[in-house]
Structures are given as C-alpha cells and as structure tokens.
mmCIF file of C-alpha atoms in Angstrom:
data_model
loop_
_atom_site.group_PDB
_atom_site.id
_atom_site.type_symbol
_atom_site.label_atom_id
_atom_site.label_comp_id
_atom_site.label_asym_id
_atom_site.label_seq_id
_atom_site.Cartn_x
_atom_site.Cartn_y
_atom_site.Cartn_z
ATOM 1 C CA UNK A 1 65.887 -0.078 -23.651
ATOM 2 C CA UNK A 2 66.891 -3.671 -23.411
ATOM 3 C CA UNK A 3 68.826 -2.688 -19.944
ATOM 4 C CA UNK A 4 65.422 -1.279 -18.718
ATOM 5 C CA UNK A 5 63.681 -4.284 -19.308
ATOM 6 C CA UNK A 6 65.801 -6.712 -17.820
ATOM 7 C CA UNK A 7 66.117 -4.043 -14.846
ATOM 8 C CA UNK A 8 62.007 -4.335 -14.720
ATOM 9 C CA UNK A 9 61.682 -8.577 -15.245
ATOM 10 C CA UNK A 10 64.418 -8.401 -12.249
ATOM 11 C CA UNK A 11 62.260 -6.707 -10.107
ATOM 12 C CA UNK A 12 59.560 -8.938 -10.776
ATOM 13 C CA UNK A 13 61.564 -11.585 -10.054
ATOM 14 C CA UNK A 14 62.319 -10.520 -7.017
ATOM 15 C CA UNK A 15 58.931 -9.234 -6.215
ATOM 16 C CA UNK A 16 57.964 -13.531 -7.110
ATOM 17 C CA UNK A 17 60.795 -14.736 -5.064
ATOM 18 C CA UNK A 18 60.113 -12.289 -2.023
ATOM 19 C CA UNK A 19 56.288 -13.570 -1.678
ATOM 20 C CA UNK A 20 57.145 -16.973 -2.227
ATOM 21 C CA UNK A 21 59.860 -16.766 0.714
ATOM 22 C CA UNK A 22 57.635 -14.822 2.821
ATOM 23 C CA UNK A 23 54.796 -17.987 2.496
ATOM 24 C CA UNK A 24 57.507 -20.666 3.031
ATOM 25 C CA UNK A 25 58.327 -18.651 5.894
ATOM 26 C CA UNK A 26 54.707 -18.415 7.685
ATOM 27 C CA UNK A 27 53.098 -21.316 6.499
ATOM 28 C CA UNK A 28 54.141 -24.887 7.078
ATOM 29 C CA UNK A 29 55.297 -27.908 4.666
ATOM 30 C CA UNK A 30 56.147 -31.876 5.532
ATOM 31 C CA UNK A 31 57.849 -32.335 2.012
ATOM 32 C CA UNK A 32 60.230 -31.088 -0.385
ATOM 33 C CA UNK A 33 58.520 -28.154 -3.218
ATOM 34 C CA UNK A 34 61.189 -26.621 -4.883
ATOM 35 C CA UNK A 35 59.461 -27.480 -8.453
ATOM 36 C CA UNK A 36 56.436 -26.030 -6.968
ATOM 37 C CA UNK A 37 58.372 -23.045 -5.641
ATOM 38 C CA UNK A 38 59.708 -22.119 -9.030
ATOM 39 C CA UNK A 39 56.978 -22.512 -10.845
ATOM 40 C CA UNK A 40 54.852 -19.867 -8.076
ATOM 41 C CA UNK A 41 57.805 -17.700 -8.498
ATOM 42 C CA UNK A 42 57.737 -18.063 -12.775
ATOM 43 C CA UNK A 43 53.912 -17.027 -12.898
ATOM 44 C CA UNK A 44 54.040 -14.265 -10.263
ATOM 45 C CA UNK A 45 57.126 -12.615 -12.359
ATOM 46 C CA UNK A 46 55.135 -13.492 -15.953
ATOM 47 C CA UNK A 47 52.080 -12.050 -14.334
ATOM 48 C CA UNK A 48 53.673 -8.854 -12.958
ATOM 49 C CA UNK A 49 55.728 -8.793 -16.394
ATOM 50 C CA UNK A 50 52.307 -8.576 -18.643
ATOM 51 C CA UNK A 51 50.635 -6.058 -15.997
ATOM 52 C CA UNK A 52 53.826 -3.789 -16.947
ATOM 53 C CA UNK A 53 54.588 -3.667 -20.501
ATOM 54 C CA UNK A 54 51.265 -5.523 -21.968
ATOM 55 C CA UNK A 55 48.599 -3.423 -19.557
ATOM 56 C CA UNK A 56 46.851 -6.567 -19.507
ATOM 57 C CA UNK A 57 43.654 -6.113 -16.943
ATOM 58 C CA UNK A 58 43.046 -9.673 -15.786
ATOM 59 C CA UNK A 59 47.118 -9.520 -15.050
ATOM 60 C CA UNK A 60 46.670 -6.967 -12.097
ATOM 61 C CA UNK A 61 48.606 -6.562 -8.918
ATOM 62 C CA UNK A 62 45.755 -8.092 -7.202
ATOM 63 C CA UNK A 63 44.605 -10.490 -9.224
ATOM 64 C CA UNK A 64 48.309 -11.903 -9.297
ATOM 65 C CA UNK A 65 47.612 -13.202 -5.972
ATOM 66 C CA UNK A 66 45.706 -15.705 -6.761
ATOM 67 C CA UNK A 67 48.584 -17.916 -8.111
ATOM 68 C CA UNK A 68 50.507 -17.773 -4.288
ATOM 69 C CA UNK A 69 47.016 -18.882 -3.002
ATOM 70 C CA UNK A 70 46.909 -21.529 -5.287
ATOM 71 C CA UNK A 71 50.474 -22.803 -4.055
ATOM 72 C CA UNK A 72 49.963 -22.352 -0.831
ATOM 73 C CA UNK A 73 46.554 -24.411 -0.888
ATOM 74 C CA UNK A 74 48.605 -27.372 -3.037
ATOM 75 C CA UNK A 75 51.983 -26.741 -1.209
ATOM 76 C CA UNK A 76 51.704 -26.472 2.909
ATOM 77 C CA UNK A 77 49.899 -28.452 5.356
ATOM 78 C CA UNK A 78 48.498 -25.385 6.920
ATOM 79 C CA UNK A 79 44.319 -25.334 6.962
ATOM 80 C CA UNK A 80 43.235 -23.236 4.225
ATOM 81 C CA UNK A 81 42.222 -20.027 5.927
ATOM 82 C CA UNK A 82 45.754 -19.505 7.304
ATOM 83 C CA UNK A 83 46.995 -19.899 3.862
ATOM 84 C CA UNK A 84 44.472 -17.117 2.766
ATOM 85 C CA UNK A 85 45.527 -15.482 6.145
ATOM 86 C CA UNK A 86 48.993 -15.008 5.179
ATOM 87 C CA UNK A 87 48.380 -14.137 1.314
ATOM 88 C CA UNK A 88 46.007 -11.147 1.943
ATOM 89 C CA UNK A 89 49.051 -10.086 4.862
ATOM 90 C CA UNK A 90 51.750 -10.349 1.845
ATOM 91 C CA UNK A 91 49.334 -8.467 -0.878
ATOM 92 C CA UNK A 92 48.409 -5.661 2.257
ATOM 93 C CA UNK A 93 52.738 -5.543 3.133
ATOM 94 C CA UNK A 94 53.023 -4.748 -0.976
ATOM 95 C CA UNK A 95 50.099 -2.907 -1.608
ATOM 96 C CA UNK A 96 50.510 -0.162 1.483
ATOM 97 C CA UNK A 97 54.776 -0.168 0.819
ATOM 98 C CA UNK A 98 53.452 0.997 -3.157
ATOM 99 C CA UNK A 99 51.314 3.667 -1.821
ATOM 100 C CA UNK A 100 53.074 4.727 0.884
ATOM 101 C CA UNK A 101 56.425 5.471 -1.459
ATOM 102 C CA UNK A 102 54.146 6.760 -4.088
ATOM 103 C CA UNK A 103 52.690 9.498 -2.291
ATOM 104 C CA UNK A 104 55.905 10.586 -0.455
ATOM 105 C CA UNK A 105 57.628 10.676 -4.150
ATOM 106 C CA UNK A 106 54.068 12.830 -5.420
ATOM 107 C CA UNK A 107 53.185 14.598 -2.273
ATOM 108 C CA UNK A 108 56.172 15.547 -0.566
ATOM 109 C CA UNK A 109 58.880 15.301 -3.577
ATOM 110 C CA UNK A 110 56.501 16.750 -6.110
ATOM 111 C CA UNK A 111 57.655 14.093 -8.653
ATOM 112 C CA UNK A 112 54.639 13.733 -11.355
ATOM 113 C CA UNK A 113 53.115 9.995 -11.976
ATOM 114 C CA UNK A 114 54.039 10.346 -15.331
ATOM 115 C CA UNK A 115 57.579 9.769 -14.159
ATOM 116 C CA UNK A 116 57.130 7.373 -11.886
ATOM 117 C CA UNK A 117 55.505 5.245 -14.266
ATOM 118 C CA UNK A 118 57.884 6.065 -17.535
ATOM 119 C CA UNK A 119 61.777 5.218 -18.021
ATOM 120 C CA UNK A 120 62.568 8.117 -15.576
ATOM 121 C CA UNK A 121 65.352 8.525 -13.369
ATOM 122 C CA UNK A 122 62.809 8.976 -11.015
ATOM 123 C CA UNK A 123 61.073 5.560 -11.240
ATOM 124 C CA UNK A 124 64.482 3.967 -10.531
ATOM 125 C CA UNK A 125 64.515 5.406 -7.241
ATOM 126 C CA UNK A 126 60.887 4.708 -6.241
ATOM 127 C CA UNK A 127 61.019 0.691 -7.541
ATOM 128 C CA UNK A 128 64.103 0.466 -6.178
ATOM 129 C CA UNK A 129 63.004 2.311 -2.745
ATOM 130 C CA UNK A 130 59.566 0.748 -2.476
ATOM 131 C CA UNK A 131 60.913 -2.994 -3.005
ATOM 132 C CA UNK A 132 63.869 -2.263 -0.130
ATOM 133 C CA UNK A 133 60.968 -0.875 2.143
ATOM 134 C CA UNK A 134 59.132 -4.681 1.289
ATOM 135 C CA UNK A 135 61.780 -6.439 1.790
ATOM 136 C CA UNK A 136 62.547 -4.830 5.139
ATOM 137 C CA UNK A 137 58.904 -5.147 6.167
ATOM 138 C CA UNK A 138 58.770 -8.471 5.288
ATOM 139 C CA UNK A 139 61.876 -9.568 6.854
ATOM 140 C CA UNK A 140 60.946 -7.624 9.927
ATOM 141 C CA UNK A 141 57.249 -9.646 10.047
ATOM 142 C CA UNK A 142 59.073 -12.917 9.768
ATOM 143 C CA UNK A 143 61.456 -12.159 12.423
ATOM 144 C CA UNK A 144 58.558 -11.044 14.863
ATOM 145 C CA UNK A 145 55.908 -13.560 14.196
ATOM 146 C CA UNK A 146 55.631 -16.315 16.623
ATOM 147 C CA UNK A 147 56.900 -19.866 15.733
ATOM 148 C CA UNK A 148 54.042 -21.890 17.329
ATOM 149 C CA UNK A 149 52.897 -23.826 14.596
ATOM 150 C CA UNK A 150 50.478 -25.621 16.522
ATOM 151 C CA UNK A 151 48.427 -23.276 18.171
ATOM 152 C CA UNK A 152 44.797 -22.145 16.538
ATOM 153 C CA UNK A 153 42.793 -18.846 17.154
ATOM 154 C CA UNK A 154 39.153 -19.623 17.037
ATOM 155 C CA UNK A 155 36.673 -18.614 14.304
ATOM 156 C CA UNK A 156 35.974 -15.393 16.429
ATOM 157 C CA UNK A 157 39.486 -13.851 16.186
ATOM 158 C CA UNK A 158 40.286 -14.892 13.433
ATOM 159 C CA UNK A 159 37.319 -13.566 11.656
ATOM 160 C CA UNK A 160 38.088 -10.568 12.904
ATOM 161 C CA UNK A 161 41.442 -10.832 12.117
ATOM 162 C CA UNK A 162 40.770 -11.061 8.062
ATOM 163 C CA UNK A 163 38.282 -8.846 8.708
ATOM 164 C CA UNK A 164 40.632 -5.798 9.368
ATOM 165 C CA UNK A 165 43.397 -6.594 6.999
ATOM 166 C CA UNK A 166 40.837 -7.161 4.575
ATOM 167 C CA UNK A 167 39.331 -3.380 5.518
ATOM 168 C CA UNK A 168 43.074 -2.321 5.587
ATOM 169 C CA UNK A 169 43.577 -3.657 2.043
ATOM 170 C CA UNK A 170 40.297 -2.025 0.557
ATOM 171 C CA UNK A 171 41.192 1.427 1.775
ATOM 172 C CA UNK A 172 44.322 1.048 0.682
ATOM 173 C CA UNK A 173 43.240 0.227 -3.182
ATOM 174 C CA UNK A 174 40.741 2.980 -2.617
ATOM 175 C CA UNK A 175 43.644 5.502 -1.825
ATOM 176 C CA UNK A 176 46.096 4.784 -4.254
ATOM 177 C CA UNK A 177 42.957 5.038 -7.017
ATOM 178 C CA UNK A 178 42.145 8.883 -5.739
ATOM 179 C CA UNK A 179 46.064 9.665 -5.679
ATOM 180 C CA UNK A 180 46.598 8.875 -9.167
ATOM 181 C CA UNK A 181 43.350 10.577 -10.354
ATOM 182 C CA UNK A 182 44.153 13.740 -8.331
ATOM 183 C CA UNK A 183 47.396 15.585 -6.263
ATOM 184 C CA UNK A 184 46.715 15.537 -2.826
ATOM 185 C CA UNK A 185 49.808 16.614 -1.048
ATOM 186 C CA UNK A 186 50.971 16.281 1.595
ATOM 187 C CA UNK A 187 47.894 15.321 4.008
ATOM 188 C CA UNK A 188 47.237 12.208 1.557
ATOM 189 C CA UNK A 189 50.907 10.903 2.530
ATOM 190 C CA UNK A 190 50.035 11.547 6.279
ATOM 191 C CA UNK A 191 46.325 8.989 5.208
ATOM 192 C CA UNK A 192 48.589 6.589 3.370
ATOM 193 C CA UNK A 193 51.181 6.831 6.471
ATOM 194 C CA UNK A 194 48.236 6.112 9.039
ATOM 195 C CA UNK A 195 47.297 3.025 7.323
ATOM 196 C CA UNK A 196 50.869 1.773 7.199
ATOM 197 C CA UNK A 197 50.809 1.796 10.715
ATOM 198 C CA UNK A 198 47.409 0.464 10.992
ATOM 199 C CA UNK A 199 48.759 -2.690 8.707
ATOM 200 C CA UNK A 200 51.509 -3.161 11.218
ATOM 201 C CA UNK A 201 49.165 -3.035 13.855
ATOM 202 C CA UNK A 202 46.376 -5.114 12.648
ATOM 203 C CA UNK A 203 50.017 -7.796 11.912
ATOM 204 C CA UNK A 204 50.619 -6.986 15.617
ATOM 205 C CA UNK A 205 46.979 -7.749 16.875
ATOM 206 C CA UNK A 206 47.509 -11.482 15.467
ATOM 207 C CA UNK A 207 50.646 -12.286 17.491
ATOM 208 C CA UNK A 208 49.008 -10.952 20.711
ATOM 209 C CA UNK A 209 45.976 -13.236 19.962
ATOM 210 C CA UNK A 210 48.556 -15.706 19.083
ATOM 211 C CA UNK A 211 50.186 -15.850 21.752
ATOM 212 C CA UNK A 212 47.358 -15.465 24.063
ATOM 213 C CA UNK A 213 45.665 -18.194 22.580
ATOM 214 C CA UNK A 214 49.284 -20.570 23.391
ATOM 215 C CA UNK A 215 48.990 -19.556 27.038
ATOM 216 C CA UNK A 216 45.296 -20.771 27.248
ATOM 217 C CA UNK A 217 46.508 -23.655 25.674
ATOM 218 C CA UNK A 218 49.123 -24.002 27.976
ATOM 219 C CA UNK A 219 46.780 -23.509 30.878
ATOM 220 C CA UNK A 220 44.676 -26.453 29.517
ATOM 221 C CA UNK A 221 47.532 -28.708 29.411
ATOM 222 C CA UNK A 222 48.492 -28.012 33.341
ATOM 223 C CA UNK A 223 44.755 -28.216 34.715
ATOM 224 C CA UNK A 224 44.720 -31.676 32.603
ATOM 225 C CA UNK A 225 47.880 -32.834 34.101
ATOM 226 C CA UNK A 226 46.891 -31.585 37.654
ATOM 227 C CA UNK A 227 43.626 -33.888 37.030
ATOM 228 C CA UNK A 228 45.864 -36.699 36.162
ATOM 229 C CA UNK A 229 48.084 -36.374 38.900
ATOM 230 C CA UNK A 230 45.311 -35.854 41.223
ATOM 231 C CA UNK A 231 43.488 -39.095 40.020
ATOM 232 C CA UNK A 232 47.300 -41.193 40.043
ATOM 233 C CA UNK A 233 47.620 -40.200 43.641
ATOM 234 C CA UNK A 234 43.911 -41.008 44.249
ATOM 235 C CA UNK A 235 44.679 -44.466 42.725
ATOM 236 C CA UNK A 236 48.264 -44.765 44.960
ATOM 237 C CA UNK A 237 46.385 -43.734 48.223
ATOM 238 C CA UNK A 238 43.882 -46.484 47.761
ATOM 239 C CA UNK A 239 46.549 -49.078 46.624
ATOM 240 C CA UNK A 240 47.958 -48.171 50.015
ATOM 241 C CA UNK A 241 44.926 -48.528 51.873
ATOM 242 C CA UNK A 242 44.357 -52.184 49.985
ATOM 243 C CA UNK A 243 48.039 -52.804 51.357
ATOM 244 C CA UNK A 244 47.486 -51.964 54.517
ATOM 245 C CA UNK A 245 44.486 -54.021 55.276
ATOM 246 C CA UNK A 246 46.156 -57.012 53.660
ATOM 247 C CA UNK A 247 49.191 -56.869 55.839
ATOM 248 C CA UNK A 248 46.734 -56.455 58.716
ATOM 249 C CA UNK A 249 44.509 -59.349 57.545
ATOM 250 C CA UNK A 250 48.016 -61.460 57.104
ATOM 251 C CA UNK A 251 48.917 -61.199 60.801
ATOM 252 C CA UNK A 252 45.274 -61.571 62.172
ATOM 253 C CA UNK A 253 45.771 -64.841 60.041
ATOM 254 C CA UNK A 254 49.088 -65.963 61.306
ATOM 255 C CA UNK A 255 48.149 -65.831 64.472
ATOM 256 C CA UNK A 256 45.048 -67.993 63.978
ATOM 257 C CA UNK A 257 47.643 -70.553 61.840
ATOM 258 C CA UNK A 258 49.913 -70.316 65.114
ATOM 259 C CA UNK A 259 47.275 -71.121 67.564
ATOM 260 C CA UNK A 260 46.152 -74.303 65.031
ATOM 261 C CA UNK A 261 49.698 -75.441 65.020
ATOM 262 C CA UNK A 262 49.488 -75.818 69.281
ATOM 263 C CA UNK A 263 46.450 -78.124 68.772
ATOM 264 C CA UNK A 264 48.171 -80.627 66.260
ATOM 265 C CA UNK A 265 45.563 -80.631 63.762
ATOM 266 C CA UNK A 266 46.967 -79.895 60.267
ATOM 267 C CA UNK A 267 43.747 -80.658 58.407
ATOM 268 C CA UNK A 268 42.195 -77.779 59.998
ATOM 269 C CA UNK A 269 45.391 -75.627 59.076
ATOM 270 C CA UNK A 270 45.236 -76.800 55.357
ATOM 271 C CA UNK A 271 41.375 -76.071 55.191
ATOM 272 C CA UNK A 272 42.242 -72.334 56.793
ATOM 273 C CA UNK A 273 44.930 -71.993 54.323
ATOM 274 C CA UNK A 274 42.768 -73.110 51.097
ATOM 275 C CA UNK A 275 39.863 -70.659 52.505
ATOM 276 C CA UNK A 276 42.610 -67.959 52.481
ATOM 277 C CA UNK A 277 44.035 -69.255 48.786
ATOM 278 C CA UNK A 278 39.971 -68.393 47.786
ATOM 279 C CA UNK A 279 39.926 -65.068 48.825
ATOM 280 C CA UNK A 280 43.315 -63.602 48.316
ATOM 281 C CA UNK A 281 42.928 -65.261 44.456
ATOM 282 C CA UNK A 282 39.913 -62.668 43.741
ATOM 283 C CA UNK A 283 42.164 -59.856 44.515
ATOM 284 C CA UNK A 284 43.184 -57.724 41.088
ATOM 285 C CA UNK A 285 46.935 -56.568 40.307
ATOM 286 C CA UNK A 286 47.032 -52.923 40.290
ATOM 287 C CA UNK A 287 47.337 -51.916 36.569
ATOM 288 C CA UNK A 288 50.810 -49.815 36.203
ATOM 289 C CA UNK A 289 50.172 -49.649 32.372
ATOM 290 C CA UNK A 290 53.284 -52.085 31.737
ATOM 291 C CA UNK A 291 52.473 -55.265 29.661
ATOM 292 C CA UNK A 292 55.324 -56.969 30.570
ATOM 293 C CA UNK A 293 54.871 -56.414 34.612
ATOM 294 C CA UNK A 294 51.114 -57.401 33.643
ATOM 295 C CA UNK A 295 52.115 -60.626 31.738
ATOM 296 C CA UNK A 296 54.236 -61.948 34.311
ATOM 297 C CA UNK A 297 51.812 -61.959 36.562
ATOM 298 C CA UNK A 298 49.501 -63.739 35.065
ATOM 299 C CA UNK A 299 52.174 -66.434 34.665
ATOM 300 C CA UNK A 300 52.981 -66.704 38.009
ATOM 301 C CA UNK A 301 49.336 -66.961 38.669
#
C-alpha cells in the first residue's frame, strides 16, 4: 500500500513538473523563478494528491489549473491572455490524453472503471500509458510551436483561437462524464479519437495564424524601409541638385572675380566677395544624423 502511494504522489509529481515545463517552455520570463517554479509544481502535485485519495471537490482536475494560471500571471512577461492561452492548451493536451486512453482501455480492451480507478494491475498500465502519451504530446507541441516571441495575433484570431480550444475542452469534459456513467464501445473511442485530432488541429490553426501574422509583420517592416530608402534617396538627389547649382554659381562667380582683377579695383572685388560671404552663410549643412560631423561644423563656422 505504501508502494502504491508513493507510485501515485510520483505521478503527480510528474504530472506538476510536466505543466510547469510545458509553460516555461511557451511563455516567456526576463528573470530567474525557480522558487516560484517549485512552489507551482508543490501545489499542482498537493492538489492532484487530495483529488485522489481525499475526493476533495474544490481539488478537481480542472480546478487545479488555476494555480499554473496564477504562476504564469506572477511569473512571465507574456500579456495575460497568452498566459491563459497556453494554460487552457496544457489542461485540453491532459484532459483529451485521459479520455482518449480511458475509452480505448473501456471500449476496446473491455477493462471496467472500477479497475482503472482501484489498485489494479490495470490502472498501472493506463496512468502509466496516458502520462507517456502527455508527455509525448507535449514534447511534440513544444518542438513544433514557433519561437517568435514577438509577434501578436489580433483580438480577432485570437478570440477565435480560445474560442475553439475552449469548445474542444467542454466537449471533452462532457464526454468523459457520459463514458463513466455508461459503456459506449467502441464508437465513443472513435468521438474521443476525433477530438484528439481536433485538439491537435485547433494547436495547429495557431501556428499557421502565427506565422502568418510574422510574415505581415515582416511585410510591414520592408514597405517601411522601402519608404525610408525612398525618402534618403529623395533627400541625396536634392543634396545633389543643391551641389550642382553651387558649383555652377562658383564658376559664374570666378569669372566675374577674374574680370574685376583686369580692372585693378580690389574694393569692388572685396565688396563682391562679402556679398557672396552673405549668401553662401544662409545655406544649411545637410543633417547626416552624426553629432560630431554636426558639431564641427558649427565650429568651423
């Protein structure tokens, strides 16, 4: 008896350690929470501990949830919804694993739920089958989901988004309630097996609207640098233009200073040359964004 229950509080553990990984995983931190990590993991195993040998109602599978929420709302930098986001996608990975193994093992195994849920041979095999099958689903999510951390879907998709995994979650519950109140075979496994896939799916849906939202993003950034480069070379062509009706003002002007030289009078030449001093002083630098090009300038002037 004593092996059983440290066999049970060990999958619990896990079960903690497996969520909290999974949220560490999708969600994003600037500091150091391994205090905060254990203590998630601590509740989520006490929680799951009184739900099994205390039948404790407030200490439900789903209820349990709420304590990763809570440390993912304290913990990560990530806006709120994302953190509810990801929580509903780790209680939907757990909840449709359960009922997916629990049907095969009723419906297709004939194995009664008074075995799976007593110190049975048979409830070795399913925890030990259904928490493989989670941790290869959830290793398998993190591996596929996208690592762009700074791209947002907007309210529309991602409404829609929570909307279906919510839906997906609700059946779900709904399911696994009318399988343990009545046998349903083998065409309830086939219902549980069709919402498996439509979890994975509705898991798929986000990285295509991920990713679909980074390439509009990207396609913002490149029209907004093709409007800076367009106004730079704007700015260059009319910096050239300025140049080039400088240099020809310059040689209009040395040949006036030239043909004032012949006649001898260097007054004239001097008031020519302060009338020139006037004009060219008006005349801006052309900004290049450096302060130290800009300052020296400035001294010079």
């Amino acid at each position: 008896m004593i092996a059983w229950t440290v066999f049970e509080i060990g999958i619990n553990l896990f079960q903690a350690v497996l969520i909290t990984y999974f949220l560490n995983k999708q969600l994003v931190s600037s500091r150091s929470h391994r205090a905060a990590d254990a203590m998630c993991i601590a509740l989520i195993a006490v929680f799951l501990t009184a739900h099994l040998f205390f039948d404790m109602p407030i200490a439900s599978d789903t209820v349990m949830f709420i304590i990763p929420i809570v440390y993912g709302l304290i913990v990560f930098d990530d806006k709120w919804r994302m953190v509810l986001l990801w929580n509903i996608i780790a209680l939907l990975i757990f909840t449709v694993v359960v009922n997916l193994t629990s049907s095969f093992y009723v419906g297709v195994l004939n194995v009664g739920w008074e075995q799976l849920l007593n110190t049975t041979p048979e409830r070795v095999g399913f925890v030990v089958s259904t928490n493989l099958l989670t941790l290869i689903f959830i290793t398998t999510t993190i591996e596929l989901s996208s690592k762009r951390r700074n791209v947002k879907l907007s309210w529309h998709s991602f409404s829609l988004l929570l909307g279906l995994n919510v839906l997906c979650l609700v059946a779900i519950e709904l399911l696994f309630a009318m399988g343990m109140d009545s046998d349903l075979g083998e065409r309830f496994t086939s219902i549980c097996l069709c919402l498996f896939v439509i979890s994975i799916l509705s898991i798929i849906l986000y990285e295509i609207m991920l990713r679909s939202a980074y390439k509009q993003r990207q396609y913002e950034l490149d029209i907004h640098r093709l409007e800076l480069t367009q106004k730079y070379n704007n700015e260059m062509q009319s910096v050239y233009e300025d140049i080039a009706v400088f240099r020809h003002d310059i040689k209009h002007h040395m040949q006036i200073i030239e043909q004032m030289s012949t006649t001898q009078d260097s007054r004239e030449i001097h008031n020519h040359i302060d009338k020139l001093n006037e004009r060219f002083s008006v005349i801006q630098p052309y900004s290049t964004g450096n302060v130290c090009i800009f300052r020296q300038h400035l001294n010079r002037n």
